[in-house]
Amino acid sequence: MAEEMQKGPNKDGLANTFLIAVFLCLICSIVVSGLAVSLKPMQQLNKELDQKKNILRAAGLLAADSDISEDGRTVEEMFADFNVRAVNLDSGEYTDVVNVESYDPIRAAADGTVSIGLSEDDDIATLGRRENVSLVFIKTNDAGIDKVVIPVRGFGLWGTLYGYLALESDFSTIAGLGFYQHKETPGLGGEVDNPKWKQGWQGVQLYDEGGQPAVDLVKLRSPVNSDASRYEVDALSGATFTTRGVKNLVNFWAGDLGFGPFLQKLKAQQMQASVGGQH
Ligand SMILES: Cc1cc2nc3c(=O)[nH]c(=O)nc-3n(C[C@H](O)[C@H](O)[C@H](O)COP(=O)(O)O)c2cc1C
């Protein structure tokens, strides 16, 4: 009798073990893919919220260590003051060819049909390609445009730095610069995240008198109140490559191949409006 029972199906046999392993794998993969699909909308919302915070921080409207403004406004409330527009970088005109809710300029730069290849001489930020259409974030108040925030990116030492540059209402005075993603070394190039260094960007002039991008990152500052000092930010010590990368990326996106044409148009419109207002 005992012998007969031993001859029944062997639960510890290889086939059974294999079957259970396959079954467990199947259950696990169903659970993991189910979670991935169901969490995707939440991840997307978090990503968008994060970008809004980065834009607000670059504009100096949100402290680095806070998710709420000094007067108690949430990120969503503050971001509602911004108008998100798509801009044709070549013409500097607003465009409706893309949906600003879903458009990704960085992804567009990798698509040869909606971007241009940059020549070695032009490509000071080491981008390879530049999207035809990008996004701008515009904050208005009763007097008109209060701040403009533009996305910027460029190569440092270890990889591309991604960030936002905010300008005051004259479209030349820098309100702030912040990077939300980079691969620079903490303590060296990673000092781009140091709030003290970031503060040094406030009030710096993006364009010289001739309208050319003129930001310079220097080890030795020019005398206070000198002409050159208006365009200067401290270099990052021990990080020459990151420093050069940051200078180049800011000047690239301020230039003719970046948001230069758009910012010039805004300035011309503002001047026209002020002349019109005087009549
Ligand atoms: C492990 C390691 C990490 C480094 N990370 C950076 C960096 O993130 N950015 C940078 O510009 N230089 C970095 N450097 C230093 C550069 O290789 C180079 O020495 C430096 O940019 C020279 O800067 P200095 O002329 O201001 O001293 C790193 C060096 C080492 C050994």
Short mmCIF file of C-alpha atoms and ligand atoms in Angstrom, two decimals:
data_model
loop_
_atom_site.label_atom_id
_atom_site.label_comp_id
_atom_site.label_asym_id
_atom_site.label_seq_id
_atom_site.Cartn_x
_atom_site.Cartn_y
_atom_site.Cartn_z
CA MET A 1 0.00 0.00 0.00
CA ALA A 2 2.76 2.46 1.01
CA GLU A 3 4.69 1.52 -2.11
CA GLU A 4 1.63 2.31 -4.29
CA MET A 5 1.31 5.79 -2.79
CA GLN A 6 4.96 6.54 -3.56
CA LYS A 7 4.33 5.71 -7.20
CA GLY A 8 1.71 8.55 -7.54
CA PRO A 9 2.60 11.95 -9.15
CA ASN A 10 5.93 13.22 -7.75
CA LYS A 11 5.32 16.71 -6.33
CA ASP A 12 9.06 17.38 -6.00
CA GLY A 13 9.82 16.23 -9.54
CA LEU A 14 11.54 18.43 -12.13
CA ALA A 15 8.39 18.89 -14.25
CA ASN A 16 6.34 20.08 -11.29
CA THR A 17 9.04 22.49 -10.09
CA PHE A 18 9.33 23.91 -13.62
CA LEU A 19 5.56 24.30 -13.93
CA ILE A 20 5.30 26.15 -10.62
CA ALA A 21 8.23 28.42 -11.59
CA VAL A 22 6.58 29.30 -14.91
CA PHE A 23 3.24 29.92 -13.17
CA LEU A 24 4.87 32.23 -10.60
CA CYS A 25 6.72 34.14 -13.34
CA LEU A 26 3.46 34.61 -15.20
CA ILE A 27 1.65 35.93 -12.12
CA CYS A 28 4.55 38.28 -11.28
CA SER A 29 4.77 39.66 -14.83
CA ILE A 30 0.99 40.26 -14.90
CA VAL A 31 1.20 42.13 -11.56
CA VAL A 32 4.26 44.19 -12.62
CA SER A 33 2.88 45.15 -16.04
CA GLY A 34 -0.53 45.91 -14.51
CA LEU A 35 1.11 48.22 -11.97
CA ALA A 36 3.27 49.86 -14.65
CA VAL A 37 0.22 50.62 -16.80
CA SER A 38 -1.95 51.83 -13.93
CA LEU A 39 0.81 54.03 -12.46
CA LYS A 40 1.76 55.65 -15.78
CA PRO A 41 -0.77 58.53 -15.60
CA MET A 42 0.38 59.26 -12.05
CA GLN A 43 4.05 59.24 -13.13
CA GLN A 44 3.20 61.59 -16.00
CA LEU A 45 1.44 63.98 -13.60
CA ASN A 46 4.42 63.89 -11.25
CA LYS A 47 6.78 64.60 -14.14
CA GLU A 48 4.68 67.58 -15.21
CA LEU A 49 4.51 68.88 -11.64
CA ASP A 50 8.26 68.55 -11.38
CA GLN A 51 8.80 70.58 -14.57
CA LYS A 52 6.44 73.27 -13.28
CA LYS A 53 8.48 73.47 -10.07
CA ASN A 54 11.71 73.76 -12.10
CA ILE A 55 10.25 76.59 -14.18
CA LEU A 56 9.00 78.43 -11.09
CA ARG A 57 12.36 77.96 -9.35
CA ALA A 58 14.29 79.30 -12.36
CA ALA A 59 11.99 82.33 -12.34
CA GLY A 60 12.77 82.87 -8.65
CA LEU A 61 9.14 82.30 -7.63
CA LEU A 62 9.68 79.12 -5.62
CA ALA A 63 12.47 78.35 -3.13
CA ALA A 64 14.64 75.29 -3.85
CA ASP A 65 13.59 73.52 -0.66
CA SER A 66 9.87 74.33 -0.81
CA ASP A 67 6.79 73.22 -2.73
CA ILE A 68 4.80 76.29 -1.76
CA SER A 69 5.38 80.03 -2.31
CA GLU A 70 6.16 82.45 0.50
CA ASP A 71 2.55 83.67 0.40
CA GLY A 72 1.19 80.12 0.57
CA ARG A 73 0.38 79.48 -3.12
CA THR A 74 0.72 75.97 -4.51
CA VAL A 75 2.78 75.09 -7.58
CA GLU A 76 -0.38 74.70 -9.68
CA GLU A 77 -1.72 78.06 -8.51
CA MET A 78 1.54 79.83 -9.33
CA PHE A 79 1.97 78.07 -12.65
CA ALA A 80 -1.53 79.20 -13.67
CA ASP A 81 0.00 82.69 -14.08
CA PHE A 82 2.12 81.30 -16.92
CA ASN A 83 1.09 80.97 -20.53
CA VAL A 84 2.77 78.04 -22.30
CA ARG A 85 3.35 78.72 -26.00
CA ALA A 86 5.12 76.95 -28.84
CA VAL A 87 7.64 79.03 -30.79
CA ASN A 88 9.16 78.49 -34.22
CA LEU A 89 12.82 79.06 -33.39
CA ASP A 90 13.79 80.15 -36.93
CA SER A 91 11.12 82.81 -37.34
CA GLY A 92 10.72 83.66 -33.66
CA GLU A 93 6.93 83.55 -34.14
CA TYR A 94 4.39 81.71 -32.02
CA THR A 95 3.06 78.60 -33.72
CA ASP A 96 0.16 76.21 -33.21
CA VAL A 97 1.64 73.31 -35.18
CA VAL A 98 2.18 71.35 -31.97
CA ASN A 99 0.06 70.65 -28.94
CA VAL A 100 1.89 72.32 -26.04
CA GLU A 101 0.31 69.88 -23.57
CA SER A 102 2.11 66.89 -25.05
CA TYR A 103 4.95 68.36 -27.14
CA ASP A 104 8.50 67.39 -26.17
CA PRO A 105 11.17 69.62 -27.79
CA ILE A 106 14.00 67.30 -26.73
CA ARG A 107 12.36 64.33 -28.44
CA ALA A 108 11.69 66.50 -31.51
CA ALA A 109 15.41 67.33 -31.76
CA ALA A 110 16.11 63.64 -32.37
CA ASP A 111 13.59 63.52 -35.25
CA GLY A 112 15.21 64.57 -38.52
CA THR A 113 11.89 65.70 -40.00
CA VAL A 114 11.25 68.37 -37.34
CA SER A 115 14.79 69.45 -36.47
CA ILE A 116 17.95 70.74 -38.11
CA GLY A 117 21.50 69.42 -37.94
CA LEU A 118 23.96 71.93 -36.49
CA SER A 119 27.34 72.60 -38.07
CA GLU A 120 30.41 72.23 -35.87
CA ASP A 121 30.89 76.00 -35.77
CA ASP A 122 27.28 76.68 -34.79
CA ASP A 123 26.98 73.84 -32.31
CA ILE A 124 28.68 75.49 -29.33
CA ALA A 125 26.42 73.59 -26.89
CA THR A 126 27.24 70.20 -28.50
CA LEU A 127 23.64 69.34 -29.31
CA GLY A 128 24.06 67.74 -32.73
CA ARG A 129 20.54 68.68 -33.74
CA ARG A 130 18.10 71.45 -32.78
CA GLU A 131 14.31 71.18 -32.83
CA ASN A 132 12.41 73.57 -35.13
CA VAL A 133 9.78 74.30 -32.50
CA SER A 134 10.31 74.78 -28.77
CA LEU A 135 8.25 75.94 -25.82
CA VAL A 136 8.29 79.19 -23.84
CA PHE A 137 6.68 79.94 -20.49
CA ILE A 138 5.41 83.48 -20.16
CA LYS A 139 4.23 85.16 -16.99
CA THR A 140 2.19 88.29 -17.46
CA ASN A 141 0.95 90.97 -15.09
CA ASP A 142 -1.10 94.15 -15.61
CA ALA A 143 1.87 95.88 -17.24
CA GLY A 144 2.40 93.08 -19.80
CA ILE A 145 5.05 90.37 -19.82
CA ASP A 146 6.65 90.02 -16.40
CA LYS A 147 8.95 87.03 -16.98
CA VAL A 148 9.90 84.70 -19.82
CA VAL A 149 11.31 81.24 -19.14
CA ILE A 150 13.03 79.25 -21.89
CA PRO A 151 14.26 75.64 -21.84
CA VAL A 152 18.02 75.30 -22.32
CA ARG A 153 20.40 72.36 -22.63
CA GLY A 154 23.97 71.60 -23.58
CA PHE A 155 26.93 69.36 -22.92
CA GLY A 156 29.06 69.69 -19.78
CA LEU A 157 31.81 67.18 -19.03
CA TRP A 158 29.90 63.91 -18.53
CA GLY A 159 26.67 64.56 -20.34
CA THR A 160 23.94 67.02 -21.28
CA LEU A 161 22.70 69.50 -18.71
CA TYR A 162 18.95 70.26 -18.97
CA GLY A 163 17.46 73.36 -17.42
CA TYR A 164 15.49 76.58 -17.63
CA LEU A 165 16.66 80.16 -18.03
CA ALA A 166 14.35 82.91 -16.79
CA LEU A 167 14.47 86.49 -18.03
CA GLU A 168 12.98 89.68 -16.64
CA SER A 169 10.55 91.85 -18.61
CA ASP A 170 13.37 93.57 -20.57
CA PHE A 171 14.18 90.14 -22.13
CA SER A 172 17.87 90.57 -21.33
CA THR A 173 18.26 90.67 -17.55
CA ILE A 174 18.55 87.15 -16.17
CA ALA A 175 16.08 86.29 -13.41
CA GLY A 176 17.56 82.85 -12.79
CA LEU A 177 19.01 79.64 -14.18
CA GLY A 178 18.41 76.13 -12.88
CA PHE A 179 19.23 72.64 -14.10
CA TYR A 180 16.85 69.75 -13.42
CA GLN A 181 19.02 67.00 -14.90
CA HIS A 182 22.76 66.58 -15.42
CA LYS A 183 25.58 64.08 -14.92
CA GLU A 184 28.27 66.41 -13.56
CA THR A 185 30.30 65.35 -10.53
CA PRO A 186 28.91 66.39 -7.14
CA GLY A 187 31.21 69.00 -5.60
CA LEU A 188 32.76 69.88 -8.99
CA GLY A 189 30.52 70.38 -12.03
CA GLY A 190 27.59 69.39 -9.80
CA GLU A 191 27.95 72.77 -8.09
CA VAL A 192 25.60 74.06 -10.81
CA ASP A 193 22.94 73.09 -8.23
CA ASN A 194 24.51 75.18 -5.46
CA PRO A 195 21.94 77.87 -4.51
CA LYS A 196 24.75 80.34 -3.79
CA TRP A 197 26.19 79.96 -7.31
CA LYS A 198 22.73 80.10 -8.84
CA GLN A 199 22.07 83.38 -7.05
CA GLY A 200 25.01 84.87 -8.97
CA TRP A 201 22.96 84.70 -12.19
CA GLN A 202 20.31 87.12 -11.00
CA GLY A 203 20.63 90.51 -12.68
CA VAL A 204 23.32 89.40 -15.17
CA GLN A 205 22.81 90.73 -18.71
CA LEU A 206 22.25 88.10 -21.41
CA TYR A 207 22.87 90.48 -24.35
CA ASP A 208 25.49 93.16 -24.94
CA GLU A 209 24.71 96.61 -26.36
CA GLY A 210 24.86 95.18 -29.89
CA GLY A 211 22.24 92.54 -29.04
CA GLN A 212 24.72 89.63 -29.07
CA PRO A 213 24.68 86.91 -26.37
CA ALA A 214 27.45 87.93 -24.00
CA VAL A 215 27.31 85.83 -20.82
CA ASP A 216 30.77 84.98 -19.52
CA LEU A 217 31.78 82.64 -16.70
CA VAL A 218 35.02 83.95 -15.21
CA LYS A 219 37.56 82.94 -12.59
CA LEU A 220 38.45 86.57 -11.97
CA ARG A 221 35.65 89.13 -11.92
CA SER A 222 36.01 92.49 -13.68
CA PRO A 223 35.84 95.58 -11.44
CA VAL A 224 32.36 96.21 -10.03
CA ASN A 225 30.34 98.60 -12.23
CA SER A 226 32.65 98.00 -15.20
CA ASP A 227 30.94 97.25 -18.49
CA ALA A 228 32.27 93.66 -18.60
CA SER A 229 30.99 92.87 -15.09
CA ARG A 230 27.38 93.13 -16.31
CA TYR A 231 27.74 89.84 -18.20
CA GLU A 232 29.82 87.92 -15.68
CA VAL A 233 29.05 84.94 -13.45
CA ASP A 234 31.58 83.09 -11.28
CA ALA A 235 33.21 80.06 -12.91
CA LEU A 236 32.78 76.75 -11.05
CA SER A 237 36.07 75.97 -9.32
CA GLY A 238 37.76 72.73 -10.41
CA ALA A 239 35.18 72.31 -13.17
CA THR A 240 36.46 74.07 -16.26
CA PHE A 241 34.55 71.78 -18.64
CA THR A 242 31.19 72.20 -16.93
CA THR A 243 31.79 75.95 -16.69
CA ARG A 244 32.50 76.18 -20.42
CA GLY A 245 29.48 74.00 -21.15
CA VAL A 246 27.15 76.23 -19.12
CA LYS A 247 28.46 79.42 -20.73
CA ASN A 248 28.09 77.92 -24.20
CA LEU A 249 24.60 76.52 -23.67
CA VAL A 250 23.27 79.80 -22.30
CA ASN A 251 24.75 81.77 -25.20
CA PHE A 252 23.57 79.19 -27.74
CA TRP A 253 19.93 79.35 -26.63
CA ALA A 254 20.11 83.15 -26.43
CA GLY A 255 21.51 83.31 -29.96
CA ASP A 256 20.16 83.29 -33.51
CA LEU A 257 19.75 79.49 -33.56
CA GLY A 258 18.03 79.50 -30.19
CA PHE A 259 15.45 81.94 -28.81
CA GLY A 260 17.25 85.06 -30.13
CA PRO A 261 14.72 85.80 -32.91
CA PHE A 262 11.80 85.24 -30.52
CA LEU A 263 13.21 87.46 -27.77
CA GLN A 264 14.06 90.19 -30.29
CA LYS A 265 10.45 90.10 -31.50
CA LEU A 266 9.15 90.42 -27.96
CA LYS A 267 11.44 93.40 -27.39
CA ALA A 268 10.35 95.08 -30.65
CA GLN A 269 6.68 94.57 -29.73
CA GLN A 270 7.28 96.00 -26.28
CA MET A 271 9.00 99.09 -27.73
CA GLN A 272 6.19 99.56 -30.23
CA ALA A 273 3.63 99.34 -27.44
CA SER A 274 5.49 101.87 -25.32
CA VAL A 275 5.80 104.29 -28.28
CA GLY A 276 2.09 103.75 -29.01
CA GLY A 277 1.30 104.40 -25.35
CA GLN A 278 3.10 107.75 -25.45
CA HIS A 279 0.93 109.05 -28.33
C1 LIG B 1 36.53 62.02 -10.81
C2 LIG B 1 36.60 63.34 -11.48
C3 LIG B 1 35.43 64.03 -11.71
C4 LIG B 1 35.44 65.26 -12.36
N1 LIG B 1 34.28 65.91 -12.61
C5 LIG B 1 34.30 67.08 -13.27
C6 LIG B 1 33.09 67.78 -13.60
O1 LIG B 1 31.98 67.37 -13.26
N2 LIG B 1 33.20 68.93 -14.32
C7 LIG B 1 34.41 69.45 -14.73
O2 LIG B 1 34.43 70.47 -15.40
N3 LIG B 1 35.54 68.84 -14.39
C8 LIG B 1 35.52 67.68 -13.68
N4 LIG B 1 36.69 67.05 -13.36
C9 LIG B 1 37.95 67.78 -13.53
C10 LIG B 1 38.41 67.87 -14.93
O3 LIG B 1 38.91 66.65 -15.31
C11 LIG B 1 39.47 69.00 -15.01
O4 LIG B 1 40.55 68.63 -14.24
C12 LIG B 1 38.93 70.29 -14.49
O5 LIG B 1 37.83 70.64 -15.26
C13 LIG B 1 39.95 71.41 -14.50
O6 LIG B 1 39.33 72.53 -13.85
P1 LIG B 1 40.16 73.74 -13.23
O7 LIG B 1 40.97 74.30 -14.35
O8 LIG B 1 39.12 74.73 -12.72
O9 LIG B 1 40.98 73.20 -12.11
C14 LIG B 1 36.69 65.82 -12.73
C15 LIG B 1 37.88 65.12 -12.47
C16 LIG B 1 37.84 63.90 -11.86
C17 LIG B 1 39.13 63.19 -11.60
#
